[in-house]
Amino acid sequence: MKPNLTYINSLSGGDDSFKEKLISVIKLEFPVEKATYIKNIEAKNYQIAAENVHKLKHKISILGLEESYKIAACFEKNLKENSMTLKEDFENILQTITNYLIKL
């Protein structure tokens, strides 16, 4: 599934200014949250990384990635148990979102 603006469009109710503000916030926050997650994974701070994943889940949801949200939720749980299972899947989702945001 590809990221989309369906949820953002419904939230904005046709208000293009509001829609652009939402997109701007996501474009601003997502790279920072992604970088923080990567830093914590590399440092093996799995509990903090789980918190980072929790924050990123909201962006995943807002961008209409329902299946990806489920993967993120499972990965968050895994991290809390010091398991890296689903790491590659989660990081592929992050890359997909990165690529999408660049094109917006």
mmCIF file with all atom_site columns, C-alpha atoms in Angstrom:
data_model
loop_
_atom_site.group_PDB
_atom_site.id
_atom_site.type_symbol
_atom_site.label_atom_id
_atom_site.label_alt_id
_atom_site.label_comp_id
_atom_site.label_asym_id
_atom_site.label_entity_id
_atom_site.label_seq_id
_atom_site.pdbx_PDB_ins_code
_atom_site.Cartn_x
_atom_site.Cartn_y
_atom_site.Cartn_z
_atom_site.occupancy
_atom_site.B_iso_or_equiv
_atom_site.pdbx_formal_charge
_atom_site.auth_seq_id
_atom_site.auth_comp_id
_atom_site.auth_asym_id
_atom_site.auth_atom_id
_atom_site.pdbx_PDB_model_num
ATOM 1   C CA . MET A 1 1   ? 0.000   0.000  0.000  1.00 0.00 ? 1   MET A CA 1
ATOM 2   C CA . LYS A 1 2   ? 1.169   3.504  -0.815 1.00 0.00 ? 2   LYS A CA 1
ATOM 3   C CA . PRO A 1 3   ? 0.959   6.544  1.453  1.00 0.00 ? 3   PRO A CA 1
ATOM 4   C CA . ASN A 1 4   ? -1.925  8.839  0.608  1.00 0.00 ? 4   ASN A CA 1
ATOM 5   C CA . LEU A 1 5   ? -3.622  12.041 1.718  1.00 0.00 ? 5   LEU A CA 1
ATOM 6   C CA . THR A 1 6   ? -7.134  10.598 2.119  1.00 0.00 ? 6   THR A CA 1
ATOM 7   C CA . TYR A 1 7   ? -7.242  11.103 5.890  1.00 0.00 ? 7   TYR A CA 1
ATOM 8   C CA . ILE A 1 8   ? -5.623  14.541 5.680  1.00 0.00 ? 8   ILE A CA 1
ATOM 9   C CA . ASN A 1 9   ? -8.138  15.561 2.996  1.00 0.00 ? 9   ASN A CA 1
ATOM 10  C CA . SER A 1 10  ? -11.048 14.458 5.181  1.00 0.00 ? 10  SER A CA 1
ATOM 11  C CA . LEU A 1 11  ? -9.598  16.270 8.210  1.00 0.00 ? 11  LEU A CA 1
ATOM 12  C CA . SER A 1 12  ? -9.132  19.475 6.269  1.00 0.00 ? 12  SER A CA 1
ATOM 13  C CA . GLY A 1 13  ? -12.695 19.450 4.936  1.00 0.00 ? 13  GLY A CA 1
ATOM 14  C CA . GLY A 1 14  ? -11.626 21.218 1.757  1.00 0.00 ? 14  GLY A CA 1
ATOM 15  C CA . ASP A 1 15  ? -9.611  23.881 3.602  1.00 0.00 ? 15  ASP A CA 1
ATOM 16  C CA . ASP A 1 16  ? -6.430  23.903 1.514  1.00 0.00 ? 16  ASP A CA 1
ATOM 17  C CA . SER A 1 17  ? -4.602  26.130 3.973  1.00 0.00 ? 17  SER A CA 1
ATOM 18  C CA . PHE A 1 18  ? -5.254  23.690 6.825  1.00 0.00 ? 18  PHE A CA 1
ATOM 19  C CA . LYS A 1 19  ? -4.301  20.751 4.601  1.00 0.00 ? 19  LYS A CA 1
ATOM 20  C CA . GLU A 1 20  ? -0.984  22.407 3.725  1.00 0.00 ? 20  GLU A CA 1
ATOM 21  C CA . LYS A 1 21  ? -0.297  23.102 7.419  1.00 0.00 ? 21  LYS A CA 1
ATOM 22  C CA . LEU A 1 22  ? -0.864  19.424 8.270  1.00 0.00 ? 22  LEU A CA 1
ATOM 23  C CA . ILE A 1 23  ? 1.436   18.311 5.465  1.00 0.00 ? 23  ILE A CA 1
ATOM 24  C CA . SER A 1 24  ? 4.073   20.839 6.548  1.00 0.00 ? 24  SER A CA 1
ATOM 25  C CA . VAL A 1 25  ? 3.989   19.538 10.124 1.00 0.00 ? 25  VAL A CA 1
ATOM 26  C CA . ILE A 1 26  ? 4.412   15.958 8.923  1.00 0.00 ? 26  ILE A CA 1
ATOM 27  C CA . LYS A 1 27  ? 7.253   16.933 6.571  1.00 0.00 ? 27  LYS A CA 1
ATOM 28  C CA . LEU A 1 28  ? 8.957   18.776 9.434  1.00 0.00 ? 28  LEU A CA 1
ATOM 29  C CA . GLU A 1 29  ? 8.440   16.215 12.217 1.00 0.00 ? 29  GLU A CA 1
ATOM 30  C CA . PHE A 1 30  ? 8.802   12.907 10.362 1.00 0.00 ? 30  PHE A CA 1
ATOM 31  C CA . PRO A 1 31  ? 12.519  13.176 9.449  1.00 0.00 ? 31  PRO A CA 1
ATOM 32  C CA . VAL A 1 32  ? 13.389  14.236 13.014 1.00 0.00 ? 32  VAL A CA 1
ATOM 33  C CA . GLU A 1 33  ? 11.385  11.384 14.554 1.00 0.00 ? 33  GLU A CA 1
ATOM 34  C CA . LYS A 1 34  ? 12.897  8.908  12.082 1.00 0.00 ? 34  LYS A CA 1
ATOM 35  C CA . ALA A 1 35  ? 16.436  10.075 12.877 1.00 0.00 ? 35  ALA A CA 1
ATOM 36  C CA . THR A 1 36  ? 15.771  9.820  16.623 1.00 0.00 ? 36  THR A CA 1
ATOM 37  C CA . TYR A 1 37  ? 14.456  6.277  16.159 1.00 0.00 ? 37  TYR A CA 1
ATOM 38  C CA . ILE A 1 38  ? 17.555  5.270  14.152 1.00 0.00 ? 38  ILE A CA 1
ATOM 39  C CA . LYS A 1 39  ? 19.870  6.796  16.766 1.00 0.00 ? 39  LYS A CA 1
ATOM 40  C CA . ASN A 1 40  ? 18.173  4.822  19.534 1.00 0.00 ? 40  ASN A CA 1
ATOM 41  C CA . ILE A 1 41  ? 18.190  1.564  17.554 1.00 0.00 ? 41  ILE A CA 1
ATOM 42  C CA . GLU A 1 42  ? 21.913  1.974  16.839 1.00 0.00 ? 42  GLU A CA 1
ATOM 43  C CA . ALA A 1 43  ? 22.529  2.661  20.542 1.00 0.00 ? 43  ALA A CA 1
ATOM 44  C CA . LYS A 1 44  ? 20.431  -0.417 21.455 1.00 0.00 ? 44  LYS A CA 1
ATOM 45  C CA . ASN A 1 45  ? 18.072  1.791  23.477 1.00 0.00 ? 45  ASN A CA 1
ATOM 46  C CA . TYR A 1 46  ? 15.135  -0.450 22.600 1.00 0.00 ? 46  TYR A CA 1
ATOM 47  C CA . GLN A 1 47  ? 12.708  0.918  25.187 1.00 0.00 ? 47  GLN A CA 1
ATOM 48  C CA . ILE A 1 48  ? 13.230  4.468  23.951 1.00 0.00 ? 48  ILE A CA 1
ATOM 49  C CA . ALA A 1 49  ? 13.099  3.252  20.346 1.00 0.00 ? 49  ALA A CA 1
ATOM 50  C CA . ALA A 1 50  ? 9.706   1.700  21.157 1.00 0.00 ? 50  ALA A CA 1
ATOM 51  C CA . GLU A 1 51  ? 8.534   5.170  22.214 1.00 0.00 ? 51  GLU A CA 1
ATOM 52  C CA . ASN A 1 52  ? 9.888   6.546  18.939 1.00 0.00 ? 52  ASN A CA 1
ATOM 53  C CA . VAL A 1 53  ? 7.952   3.899  17.004 1.00 0.00 ? 53  VAL A CA 1
ATOM 54  C CA . HIS A 1 54  ? 4.834   4.837  18.969 1.00 0.00 ? 54  HIS A CA 1
ATOM 55  C CA . LYS A 1 55  ? 5.166   8.444  17.790 1.00 0.00 ? 55  LYS A CA 1
ATOM 56  C CA . LEU A 1 56  ? 5.881   7.383  14.211 1.00 0.00 ? 56  LEU A CA 1
ATOM 57  C CA . LYS A 1 57  ? 2.782   5.165  14.199 1.00 0.00 ? 57  LYS A CA 1
ATOM 58  C CA . HIS A 1 58  ? 0.637   8.300  14.202 1.00 0.00 ? 58  HIS A CA 1
ATOM 59  C CA . LYS A 1 59  ? 2.281   9.564  11.005 1.00 0.00 ? 59  LYS A CA 1
ATOM 60  C CA . ILE A 1 60  ? 1.864   6.113  9.447  1.00 0.00 ? 60  ILE A CA 1
ATOM 61  C CA . SER A 1 61  ? -1.827  6.181  10.296 1.00 0.00 ? 61  SER A CA 1
ATOM 62  C CA . ILE A 1 62  ? -2.348  9.741  9.054  1.00 0.00 ? 62  ILE A CA 1
ATOM 63  C CA . LEU A 1 63  ? -0.801  8.746  5.735  1.00 0.00 ? 63  LEU A CA 1
ATOM 64  C CA . GLY A 1 64  ? -3.374  5.972  5.293  1.00 0.00 ? 64  GLY A CA 1
ATOM 65  C CA . LEU A 1 65  ? -1.062  3.002  5.772  1.00 0.00 ? 65  LEU A CA 1
ATOM 66  C CA . GLU A 1 66  ? -3.328  0.674  7.752  1.00 0.00 ? 66  GLU A CA 1
ATOM 67  C CA . GLU A 1 67  ? -1.299  -2.515 7.285  1.00 0.00 ? 67  GLU A CA 1
ATOM 68  C CA . SER A 1 68  ? 1.914   -0.643 7.982  1.00 0.00 ? 68  SER A CA 1
ATOM 69  C CA . TYR A 1 69  ? 0.360   0.691  11.193 1.00 0.00 ? 69  TYR A CA 1
ATOM 70  C CA . LYS A 1 70  ? -0.263  -2.899 12.318 1.00 0.00 ? 70  LYS A CA 1
ATOM 71  C CA . ILE A 1 71  ? 3.365   -3.803 11.588 1.00 0.00 ? 71  ILE A CA 1
ATOM 72  C CA . ALA A 1 72  ? 4.550   -0.739 13.527 1.00 0.00 ? 72  ALA A CA 1
ATOM 73  C CA . ALA A 1 73  ? 2.355   -1.670 16.499 1.00 0.00 ? 73  ALA A CA 1
ATOM 74  C CA . CYS A 1 74  ? 3.800   -5.207 16.540 1.00 0.00 ? 74  CYS A CA 1
ATOM 75  C CA . PHE A 1 75  ? 7.339   -3.883 16.180 1.00 0.00 ? 75  PHE A CA 1
ATOM 76  C CA . GLU A 1 76  ? 6.765   -1.458 19.056 1.00 0.00 ? 76  GLU A CA 1
ATOM 77  C CA . LYS A 1 77  ? 5.672   -4.399 21.225 1.00 0.00 ? 77  LYS A CA 1
ATOM 78  C CA . ASN A 1 78  ? 8.695   -6.424 20.083 1.00 0.00 ? 78  ASN A CA 1
ATOM 79  C CA . LEU A 1 79  ? 11.082  -3.614 21.005 1.00 0.00 ? 79  LEU A CA 1
ATOM 80  C CA . LYS A 1 80  ? 9.581   -3.466 24.490 1.00 0.00 ? 80  LYS A CA 1
ATOM 81  C CA . GLU A 1 81  ? 10.563  -7.143 24.741 1.00 0.00 ? 81  GLU A CA 1
ATOM 82  C CA . ASN A 1 82  ? 14.063  -6.370 23.355 1.00 0.00 ? 82  ASN A CA 1
ATOM 83  C CA . SER A 1 83  ? 13.248  -8.163 20.096 1.00 0.00 ? 83  SER A CA 1
ATOM 84  C CA . MET A 1 84  ? 14.232  -6.766 16.717 1.00 0.00 ? 84  MET A CA 1
ATOM 85  C CA . THR A 1 85  ? 11.649  -8.861 14.849 1.00 0.00 ? 85  THR A CA 1
ATOM 86  C CA . LEU A 1 86  ? 9.947   -6.723 12.156 1.00 0.00 ? 86  LEU A CA 1
ATOM 87  C CA . LYS A 1 87  ? 12.759  -4.120 12.193 1.00 0.00 ? 87  LYS A CA 1
ATOM 88  C CA . GLU A 1 88  ? 13.407  -4.484 8.470  1.00 0.00 ? 88  GLU A CA 1
ATOM 89  C CA . ASP A 1 89  ? 9.687   -4.275 7.652  1.00 0.00 ? 89  ASP A CA 1
ATOM 90  C CA . PHE A 1 90  ? 9.302   -1.180 9.824  1.00 0.00 ? 90  PHE A CA 1
ATOM 91  C CA . GLU A 1 91  ? 12.331  0.522  8.306  1.00 0.00 ? 91  GLU A CA 1
ATOM 92  C CA . ASN A 1 92  ? 11.003  -0.221 4.811  1.00 0.00 ? 92  ASN A CA 1
ATOM 93  C CA . ILE A 1 93  ? 7.806   1.599  5.820  1.00 0.00 ? 93  ILE A CA 1
ATOM 94  C CA . LEU A 1 94  ? 9.876   4.572  7.001  1.00 0.00 ? 94  LEU A CA 1
ATOM 95  C CA . GLN A 1 95  ? 11.706  4.645  3.670  1.00 0.00 ? 95  GLN A CA 1
ATOM 96  C CA . THR A 1 96  ? 8.439   4.471  1.731  1.00 0.00 ? 96  THR A CA 1
ATOM 97  C CA . ILE A 1 97  ? 7.125   7.452  3.703  1.00 0.00 ? 97  ILE A CA 1
ATOM 98  C CA . THR A 1 98  ? 10.402  9.353  3.225  1.00 0.00 ? 98  THR A CA 1
ATOM 99  C CA . ASN A 1 99  ? 10.210  8.837  -0.535 1.00 0.00 ? 99  ASN A CA 1
ATOM 100 C CA . TYR A 1 100 ? 6.557   9.913  -0.560 1.00 0.00 ? 100 TYR A CA 1
ATOM 101 C CA . LEU A 1 101 ? 7.145   13.079 1.454  1.00 0.00 ? 101 LEU A CA 1
ATOM 102 C CA . ILE A 1 102 ? 10.000  14.135 -0.810 1.00 0.00 ? 102 ILE A CA 1
ATOM 103 C CA . LYS A 1 103 ? 7.593   14.096 -3.765 1.00 0.00 ? 103 LYS A CA 1
ATOM 104 C CA . LEU A 1 104 ? 4.805   16.024 -1.995 1.00 0.00 ? 104 LEU A CA 1
#
